[in-house]
Coordinates of C-alpha atoms in Angstrom, one line a residue:
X924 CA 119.7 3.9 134.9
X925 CA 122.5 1.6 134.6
X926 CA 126.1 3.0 134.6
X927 CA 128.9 2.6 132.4
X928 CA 132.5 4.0 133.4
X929 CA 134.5 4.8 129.9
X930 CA 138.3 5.7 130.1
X931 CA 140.3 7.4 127.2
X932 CA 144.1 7.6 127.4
X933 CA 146.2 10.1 126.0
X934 CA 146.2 9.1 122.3
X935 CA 142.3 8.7 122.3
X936 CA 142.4 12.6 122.9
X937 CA 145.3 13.5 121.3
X938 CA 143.4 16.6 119.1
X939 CA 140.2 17.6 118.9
X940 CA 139.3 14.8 115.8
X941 CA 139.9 12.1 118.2
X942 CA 138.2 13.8 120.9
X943 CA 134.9 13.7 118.4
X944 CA 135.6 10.1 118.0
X945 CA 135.9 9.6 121.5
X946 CA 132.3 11.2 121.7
X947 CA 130.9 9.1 119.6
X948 CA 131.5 6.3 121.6
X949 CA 130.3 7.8 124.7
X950 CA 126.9 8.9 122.4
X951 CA 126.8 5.3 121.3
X952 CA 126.9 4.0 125.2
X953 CA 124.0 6.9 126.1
X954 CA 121.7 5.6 123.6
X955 CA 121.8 2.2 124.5
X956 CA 120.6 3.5 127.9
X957 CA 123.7 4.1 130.3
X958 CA 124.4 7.2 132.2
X959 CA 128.3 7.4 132.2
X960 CA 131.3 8.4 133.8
X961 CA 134.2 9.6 131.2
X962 CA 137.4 9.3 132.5
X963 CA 140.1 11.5 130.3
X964 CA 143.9 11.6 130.4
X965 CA 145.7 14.7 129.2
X966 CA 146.1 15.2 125.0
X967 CA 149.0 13.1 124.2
X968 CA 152.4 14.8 125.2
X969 CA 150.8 17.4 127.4
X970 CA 151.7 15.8 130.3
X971 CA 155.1 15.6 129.5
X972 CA 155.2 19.3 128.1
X973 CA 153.7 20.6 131.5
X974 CA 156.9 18.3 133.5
X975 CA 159.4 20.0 131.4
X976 CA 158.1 23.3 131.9
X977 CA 157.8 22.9 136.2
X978 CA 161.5 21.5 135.6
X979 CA 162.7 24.5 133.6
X980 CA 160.8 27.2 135.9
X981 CA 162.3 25.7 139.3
X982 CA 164.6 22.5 139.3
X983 CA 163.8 22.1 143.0
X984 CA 160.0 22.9 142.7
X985 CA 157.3 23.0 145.4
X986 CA 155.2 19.6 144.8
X987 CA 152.3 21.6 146.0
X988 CA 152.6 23.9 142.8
X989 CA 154.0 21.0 140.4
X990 CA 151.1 18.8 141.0
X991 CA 148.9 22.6 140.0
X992 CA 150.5 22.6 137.1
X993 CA 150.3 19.0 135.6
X994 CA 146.8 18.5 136.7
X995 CA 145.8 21.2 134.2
X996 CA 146.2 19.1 130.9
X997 CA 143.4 16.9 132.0
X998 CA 141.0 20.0 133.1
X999 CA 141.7 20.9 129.2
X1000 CA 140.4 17.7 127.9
X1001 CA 137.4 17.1 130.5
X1002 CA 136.1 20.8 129.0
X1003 CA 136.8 20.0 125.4
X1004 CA 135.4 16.4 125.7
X1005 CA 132.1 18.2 127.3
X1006 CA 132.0 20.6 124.5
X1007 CA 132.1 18.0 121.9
X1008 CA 129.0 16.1 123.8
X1009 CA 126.6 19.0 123.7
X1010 CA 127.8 19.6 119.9
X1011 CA 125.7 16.3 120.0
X1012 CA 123.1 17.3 121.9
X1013 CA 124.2 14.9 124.8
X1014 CA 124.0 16.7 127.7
X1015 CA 126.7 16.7 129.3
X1016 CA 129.0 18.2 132.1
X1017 CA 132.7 18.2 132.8
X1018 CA 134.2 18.0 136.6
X1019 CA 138.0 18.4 138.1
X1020 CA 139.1 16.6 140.6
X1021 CA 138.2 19.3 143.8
X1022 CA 134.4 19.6 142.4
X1023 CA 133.8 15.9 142.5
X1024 CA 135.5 16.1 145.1
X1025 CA 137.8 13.4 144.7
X1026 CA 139.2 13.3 148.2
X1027 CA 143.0 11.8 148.3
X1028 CA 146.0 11.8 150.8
X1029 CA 148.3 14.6 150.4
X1030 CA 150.9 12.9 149.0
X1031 CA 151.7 15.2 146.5
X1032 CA 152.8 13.9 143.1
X1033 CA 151.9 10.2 144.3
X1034 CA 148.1 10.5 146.3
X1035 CA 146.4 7.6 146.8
X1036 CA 141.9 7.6 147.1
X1037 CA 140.3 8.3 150.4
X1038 CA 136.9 8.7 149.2
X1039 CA 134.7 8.9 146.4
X1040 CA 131.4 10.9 147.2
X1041 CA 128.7 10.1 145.2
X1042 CA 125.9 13.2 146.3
X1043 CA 127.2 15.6 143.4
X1044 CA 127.2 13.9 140.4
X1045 CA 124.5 12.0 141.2
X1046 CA 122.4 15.2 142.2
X1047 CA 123.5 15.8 138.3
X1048 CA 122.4 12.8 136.6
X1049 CA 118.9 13.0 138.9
X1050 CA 118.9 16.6 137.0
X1051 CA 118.6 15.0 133.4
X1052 CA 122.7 15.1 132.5
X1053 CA 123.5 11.6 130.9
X1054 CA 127.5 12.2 131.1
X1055 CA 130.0 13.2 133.7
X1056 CA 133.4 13.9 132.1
X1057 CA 135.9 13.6 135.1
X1058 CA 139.9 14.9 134.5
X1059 CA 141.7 11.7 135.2
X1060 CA 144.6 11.8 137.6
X1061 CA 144.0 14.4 139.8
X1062 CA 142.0 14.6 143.6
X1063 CA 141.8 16.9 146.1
X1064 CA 143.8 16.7 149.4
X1065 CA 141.9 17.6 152.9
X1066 CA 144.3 20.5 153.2
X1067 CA 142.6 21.7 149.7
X1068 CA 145.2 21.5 147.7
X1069 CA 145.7 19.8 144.3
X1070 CA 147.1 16.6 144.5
X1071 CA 148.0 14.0 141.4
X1072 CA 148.2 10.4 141.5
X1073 CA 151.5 9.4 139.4
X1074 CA 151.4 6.7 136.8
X1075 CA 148.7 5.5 135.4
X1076 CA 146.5 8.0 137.5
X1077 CA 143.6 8.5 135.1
X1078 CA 143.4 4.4 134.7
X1079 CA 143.4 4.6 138.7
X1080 CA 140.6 7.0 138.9
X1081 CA 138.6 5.1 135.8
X1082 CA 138.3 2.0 138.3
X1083 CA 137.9 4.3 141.5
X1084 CA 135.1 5.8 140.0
X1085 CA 133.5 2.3 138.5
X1086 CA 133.6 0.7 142.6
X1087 CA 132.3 4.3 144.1
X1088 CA 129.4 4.0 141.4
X1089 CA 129.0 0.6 141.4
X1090 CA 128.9 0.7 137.3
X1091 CA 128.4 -2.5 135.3
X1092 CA 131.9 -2.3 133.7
X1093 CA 134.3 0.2 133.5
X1094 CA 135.6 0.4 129.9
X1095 CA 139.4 1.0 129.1
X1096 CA 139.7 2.9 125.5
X1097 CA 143.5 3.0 124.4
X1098 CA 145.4 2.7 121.3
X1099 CA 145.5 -1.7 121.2
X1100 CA 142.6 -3.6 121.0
X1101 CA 142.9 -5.8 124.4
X1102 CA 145.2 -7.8 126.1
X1103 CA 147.4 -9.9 124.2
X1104 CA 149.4 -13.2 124.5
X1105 CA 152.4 -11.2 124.5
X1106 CA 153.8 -7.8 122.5
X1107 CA 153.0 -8.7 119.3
X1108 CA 155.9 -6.2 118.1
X1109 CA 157.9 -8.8 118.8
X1110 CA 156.0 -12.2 117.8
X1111 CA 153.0 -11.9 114.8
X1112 CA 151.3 -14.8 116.5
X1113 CA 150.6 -12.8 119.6
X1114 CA 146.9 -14.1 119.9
X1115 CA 144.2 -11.2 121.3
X1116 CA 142.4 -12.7 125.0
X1117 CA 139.0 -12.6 125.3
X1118 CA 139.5 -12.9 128.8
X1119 CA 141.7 -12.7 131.2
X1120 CA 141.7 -13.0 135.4
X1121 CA 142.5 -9.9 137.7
X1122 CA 145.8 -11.9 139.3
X1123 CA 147.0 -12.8 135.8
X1124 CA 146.4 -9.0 134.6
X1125 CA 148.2 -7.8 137.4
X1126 CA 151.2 -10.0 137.4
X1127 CA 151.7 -9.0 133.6
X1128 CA 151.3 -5.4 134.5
X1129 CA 153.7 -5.9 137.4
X1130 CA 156.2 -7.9 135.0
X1131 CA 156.0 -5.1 132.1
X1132 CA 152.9 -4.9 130.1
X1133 CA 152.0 -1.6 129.1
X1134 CA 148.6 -1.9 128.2
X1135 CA 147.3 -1.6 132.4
X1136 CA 148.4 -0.2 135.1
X1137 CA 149.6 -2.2 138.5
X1138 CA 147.5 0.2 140.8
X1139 CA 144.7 0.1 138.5
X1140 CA 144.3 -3.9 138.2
X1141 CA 145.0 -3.8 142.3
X1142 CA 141.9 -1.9 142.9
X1143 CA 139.7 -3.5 140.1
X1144 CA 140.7 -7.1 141.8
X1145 CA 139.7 -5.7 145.4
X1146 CA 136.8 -4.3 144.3
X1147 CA 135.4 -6.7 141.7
X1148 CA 135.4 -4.0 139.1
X1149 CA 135.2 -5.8 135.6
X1150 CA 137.3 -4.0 133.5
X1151 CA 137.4 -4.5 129.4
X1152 CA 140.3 -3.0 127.0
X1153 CA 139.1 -1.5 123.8
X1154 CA 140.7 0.6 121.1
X1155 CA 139.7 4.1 120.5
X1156 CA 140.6 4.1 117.1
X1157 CA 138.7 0.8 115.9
X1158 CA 134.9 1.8 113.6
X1159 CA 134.0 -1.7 112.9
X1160 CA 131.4 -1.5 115.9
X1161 CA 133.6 -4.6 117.8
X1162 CA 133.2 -4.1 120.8
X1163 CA 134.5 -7.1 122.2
X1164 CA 138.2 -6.1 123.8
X1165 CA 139.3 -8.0 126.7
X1166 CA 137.1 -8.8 129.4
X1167 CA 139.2 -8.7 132.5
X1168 CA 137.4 -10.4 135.4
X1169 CA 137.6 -12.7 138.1
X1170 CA 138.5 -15.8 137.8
X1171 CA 135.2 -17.6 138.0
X1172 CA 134.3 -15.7 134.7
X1173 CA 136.4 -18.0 133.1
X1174 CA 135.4 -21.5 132.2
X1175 CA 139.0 -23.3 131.6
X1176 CA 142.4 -21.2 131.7
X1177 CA 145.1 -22.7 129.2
X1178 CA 148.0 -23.7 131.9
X1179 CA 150.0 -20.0 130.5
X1180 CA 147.9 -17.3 129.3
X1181 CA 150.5 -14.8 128.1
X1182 CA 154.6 -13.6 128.1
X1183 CA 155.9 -10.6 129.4
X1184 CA 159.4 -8.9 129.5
X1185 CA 160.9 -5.7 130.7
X1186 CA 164.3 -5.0 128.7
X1187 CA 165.7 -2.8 130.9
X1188 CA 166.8 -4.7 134.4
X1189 CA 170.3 -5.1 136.0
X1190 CA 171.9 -8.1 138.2
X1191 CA 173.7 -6.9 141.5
X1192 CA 175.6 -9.2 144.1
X1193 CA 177.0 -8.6 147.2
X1194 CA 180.0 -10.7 147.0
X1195 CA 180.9 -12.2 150.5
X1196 CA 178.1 -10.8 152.7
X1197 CA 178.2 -12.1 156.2
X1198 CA 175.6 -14.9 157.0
X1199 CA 173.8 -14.5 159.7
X1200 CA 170.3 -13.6 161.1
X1201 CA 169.2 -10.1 160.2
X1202 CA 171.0 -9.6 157.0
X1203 CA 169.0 -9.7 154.3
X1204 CA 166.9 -7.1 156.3
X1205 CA 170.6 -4.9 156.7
X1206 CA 170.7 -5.0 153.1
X1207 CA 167.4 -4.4 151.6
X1208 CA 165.7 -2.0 154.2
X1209 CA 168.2 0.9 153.1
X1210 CA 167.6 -0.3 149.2
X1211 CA 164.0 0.5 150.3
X1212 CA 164.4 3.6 151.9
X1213 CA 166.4 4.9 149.2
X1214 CA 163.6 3.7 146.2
X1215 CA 165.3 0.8 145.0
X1216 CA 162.4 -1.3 143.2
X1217 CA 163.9 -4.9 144.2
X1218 CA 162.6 -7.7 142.2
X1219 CA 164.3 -11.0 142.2
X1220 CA 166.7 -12.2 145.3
X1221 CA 168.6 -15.3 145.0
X1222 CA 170.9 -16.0 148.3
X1223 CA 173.8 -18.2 148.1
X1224 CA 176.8 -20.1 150.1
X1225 CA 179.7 -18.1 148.5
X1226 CA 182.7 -20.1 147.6
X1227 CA 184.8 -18.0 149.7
X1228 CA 183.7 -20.2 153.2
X1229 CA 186.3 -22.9 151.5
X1230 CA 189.0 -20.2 151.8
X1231 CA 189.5 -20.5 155.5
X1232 CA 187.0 -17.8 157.0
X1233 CA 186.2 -18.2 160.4
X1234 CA 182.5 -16.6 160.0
X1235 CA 180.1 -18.3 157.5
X1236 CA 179.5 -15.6 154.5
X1237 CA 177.3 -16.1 151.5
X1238 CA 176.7 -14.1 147.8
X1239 CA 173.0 -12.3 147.6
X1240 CA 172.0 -11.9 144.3
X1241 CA 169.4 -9.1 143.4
X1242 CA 167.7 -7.4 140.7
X1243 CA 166.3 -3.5 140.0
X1244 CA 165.7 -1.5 136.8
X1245 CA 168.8 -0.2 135.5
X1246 CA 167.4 3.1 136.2
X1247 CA 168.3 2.5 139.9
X1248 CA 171.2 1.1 140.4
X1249 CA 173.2 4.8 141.0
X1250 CA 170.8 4.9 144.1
X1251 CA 170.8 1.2 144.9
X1252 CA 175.3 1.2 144.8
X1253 CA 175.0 4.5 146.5
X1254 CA 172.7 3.0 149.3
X1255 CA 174.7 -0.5 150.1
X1256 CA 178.1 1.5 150.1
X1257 CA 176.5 3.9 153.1
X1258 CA 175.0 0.9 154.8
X1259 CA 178.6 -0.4 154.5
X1260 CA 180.4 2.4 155.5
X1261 CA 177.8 2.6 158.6
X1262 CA 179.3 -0.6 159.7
X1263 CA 175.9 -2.2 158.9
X1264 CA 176.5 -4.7 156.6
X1265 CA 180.1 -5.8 154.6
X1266 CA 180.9 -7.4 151.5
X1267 CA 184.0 -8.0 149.1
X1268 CA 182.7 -6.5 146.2
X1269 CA 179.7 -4.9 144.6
X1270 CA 179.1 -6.9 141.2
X1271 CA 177.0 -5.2 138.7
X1272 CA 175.3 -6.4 135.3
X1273 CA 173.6 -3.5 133.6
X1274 CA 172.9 -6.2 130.5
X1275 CA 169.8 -7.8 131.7
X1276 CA 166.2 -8.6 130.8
X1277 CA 163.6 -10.2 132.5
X1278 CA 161.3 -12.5 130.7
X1279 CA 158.2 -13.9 132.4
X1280 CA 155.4 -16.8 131.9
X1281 CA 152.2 -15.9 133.5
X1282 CA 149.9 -18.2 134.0
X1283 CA 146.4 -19.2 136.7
X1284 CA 146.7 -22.7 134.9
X1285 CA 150.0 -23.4 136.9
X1286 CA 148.6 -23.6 140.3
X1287 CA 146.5 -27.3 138.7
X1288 CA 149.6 -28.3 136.3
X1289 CA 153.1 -29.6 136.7
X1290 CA 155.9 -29.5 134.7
X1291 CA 155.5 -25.9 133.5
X1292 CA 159.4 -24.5 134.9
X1293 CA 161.0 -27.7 133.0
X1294 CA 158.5 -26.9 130.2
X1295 CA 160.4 -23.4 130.5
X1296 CA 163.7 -24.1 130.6
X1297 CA 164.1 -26.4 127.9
X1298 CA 162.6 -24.2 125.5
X1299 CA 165.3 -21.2 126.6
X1300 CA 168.1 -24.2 126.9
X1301 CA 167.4 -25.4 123.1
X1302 CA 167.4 -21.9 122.0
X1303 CA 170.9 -21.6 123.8
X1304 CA 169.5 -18.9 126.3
X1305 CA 171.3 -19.2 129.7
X1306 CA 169.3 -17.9 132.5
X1307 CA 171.2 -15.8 135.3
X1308 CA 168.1 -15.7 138.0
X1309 CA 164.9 -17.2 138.4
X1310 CA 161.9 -16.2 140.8
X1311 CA 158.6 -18.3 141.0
X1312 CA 155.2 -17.4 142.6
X1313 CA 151.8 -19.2 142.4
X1314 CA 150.7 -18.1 139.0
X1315 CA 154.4 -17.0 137.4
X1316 CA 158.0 -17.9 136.4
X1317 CA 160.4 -15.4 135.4
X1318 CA 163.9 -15.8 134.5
X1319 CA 166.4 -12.6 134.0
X1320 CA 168.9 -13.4 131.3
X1321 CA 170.9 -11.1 128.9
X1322 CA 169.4 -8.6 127.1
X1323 CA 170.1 -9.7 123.5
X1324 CA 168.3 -12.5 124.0
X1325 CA 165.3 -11.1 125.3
X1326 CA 162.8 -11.2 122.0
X1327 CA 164.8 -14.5 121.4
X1328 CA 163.2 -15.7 125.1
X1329 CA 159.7 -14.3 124.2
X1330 CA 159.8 -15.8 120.5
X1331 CA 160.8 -19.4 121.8
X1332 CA 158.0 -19.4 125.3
X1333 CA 155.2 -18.2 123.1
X1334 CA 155.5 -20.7 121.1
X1335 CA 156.2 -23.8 123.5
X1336 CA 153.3 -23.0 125.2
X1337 CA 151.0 -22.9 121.9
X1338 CA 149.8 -19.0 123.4
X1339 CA 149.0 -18.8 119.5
X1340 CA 145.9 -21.1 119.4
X1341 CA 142.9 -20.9 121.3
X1342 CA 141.2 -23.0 123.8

């Protein structure tokens, strides 16, 4: 029989109502002849109920015995999702991770997949079941101990499960209805994609769309896993979403396919670093080893080689999440007072954004970058850093122009109209 993979996120399962709905998709799927994997995430705000309660209990907790505890919200749903199914006489039968077994590294709070065997669950389906509800997020470690994935886990596992079964699609149910131009909570002419390529999907997950998760779109790209986004809560029987797929699915890309932003980003520079060989690696290699997510780097001669200094010395520009930039000051001032690296002064911007064209068109077009800018400069939006790769442009500028930004791009790049 062919086989469908079917994801359903938090909100899709949030009470036992939407967990009937959720069933009736997964009905719907069995009677047009697919076996199929379900994928669930805890009930909304589980998760999160679970963390505070490891963090009340023991502050300094074993990760061992927090990755126990926050696996269980998903072991609820996978039962209550399995229940639902044979309420509708779709036989059905729910796993956790260590059944399966979903064999991971034992990385505790942040596993990653070893393997995948297939021998149980298809010893199941050979039986007559037509469903195998899997709790999301969760594996099994070769010490056999619990582990969990982090983010996005259960979208992780969705895809896992999709390459390890070779399904024909693995089906993303969450509360939007696909991929869109850009948030439309910040533009009404966000336009819905019919499809979109893995590399464009995983820049715009990288630069701060919600919708998919970065290791998710990683794994569908290496594996060729087509992936489509659906809404749980939509009855009008489309069942269209967004199709992401490679890039040969596509007939012709428009040259930018969508806008994404992340509001919360800082600007740090080292003022007067020396310059010489080895420093960027001085600089960034503790930032690493302390957690520092380092996005943009912009290296340049600083004015103060005009002020008589013997030794060439030059300004690096960086950017993080405003999150990290305690741990990223803490870092540089221990490499500094390590004698490893020196600078002047630490500058910090915690009033930053990051707004971002995406885009496989660009690689066959010129002229997008000026195209950029001038739409930003006639919307008097000065830009502080830009960063460019194959398929992107983003620009970090301040924060309260940030919907500004996305308002002005989506429209100079028509993202509103089709074709």
């Amino acid at each position: 029989m062919p086989l469908l993979v079917m994801k359903f996120g938090g909100t899709s399962v949030a009470d036992l109502d939407r967990i009937r709905n959720a069933a009736q998709k997964v009905k719907a799927e069995v009677a047009r002849g697919y076996d199929v994997i379900v994928i669930v995430s805890a009930m909304s705000g589980k998760t999160n109920q679970l963390v505070g309660w490891v963090n009340e209990t023991s502050p300094l907790y074993d990760a061992r015995e927090y990755d126990a505890v926050v696996s269980s919200g998903e072991n609820v749903t996978a039962g209550l999702m399995a229940l639902t199914l044979q309420e509708m006489d779709v036989p059905a039968r729910s796993w956790q991770g260590w059944q399966v077994p979903i064999q991971t590294t034992s990385q505790h709070g942040a596993a990653r997949f070893v393997d995948i065997p297939r021998a149980n669950l298809d010893a199941k389906f050979a039986e007559g079941f037509k469903v195998a509800v899997i709790a999301g997020f969760q594996g099994v470690s070769a010490e056999g101990r619990i582990t969990t994935l982090g983010r996005g886990g259960s979208d992780t596992t969705a895809v896992a499960f999709a390459a390890a079964f070779d399904a024909e699609r693995c089906d993303i149910y969450t509360d939007v209805d696909g991929i869109y131009t850009t948030d439309p909570r910040i533009t009404s002419k966000a336009r819905k994609l019919d499809k979109i390529s893995f590399e464009e999907m995983l820049e715009l997950a990288s630069l701060g769309a919600k919708v998919l998760q970065t290791r998710s779109v990683e794994l569908a790209m290496r594996y060729k896993v087509r992936l489509r986004v659906l809404s749980s809560f939509d009855d009008t029987n489309d069942q269209s979403g967004t199709l992401v797929c490679d890039e040969d699915e596509i007939m012709e890309s428009k040259v930018v396919s969508g806008v994404a932003y992340s509001r919360e980003e800082a600007k740090l520079t080292l003022v007067t670093v020396e310059d010489r060989p080895g420093i960027a690696a001085a600089i960034f290699g503790p930032l690493s080893e302390a957690g520092v997510n380092v996005d943009m780097i912009v290296q340049n001669i600083s004015e103060q080689n005009y002020k008589g200094r013997e030794k060439p010395v030059t300004d690096m520009t960086f950017s993080c999440p405003v999150e990290q930039v305690a741990r990223a000051r803490k870092a540089l001032e221990t490499a500094r007072d390590a004698g490893s690296i020196s600078y002047d002064a630490l500058e910090i911007d915690e009033d930053a954004a990051k707004v971002s064209v995406v885009g496989i068109g660009m690689r066959s077009h010129a002229g997008v970058a000026a195209r950029m800018f001038r739409a930003l400069a006639e919307e008097g939006v000065n830009i502080k850093v830009i960063a460019t790769s194959e398929i992107k442009i983003s620009v970090l500028i301040d924060r309260k122009y940030m919907e500004l930004a996305v308002q002005a791009l989506h429209d100079a790049f028509e993202l509103d109209k089709a074709g």
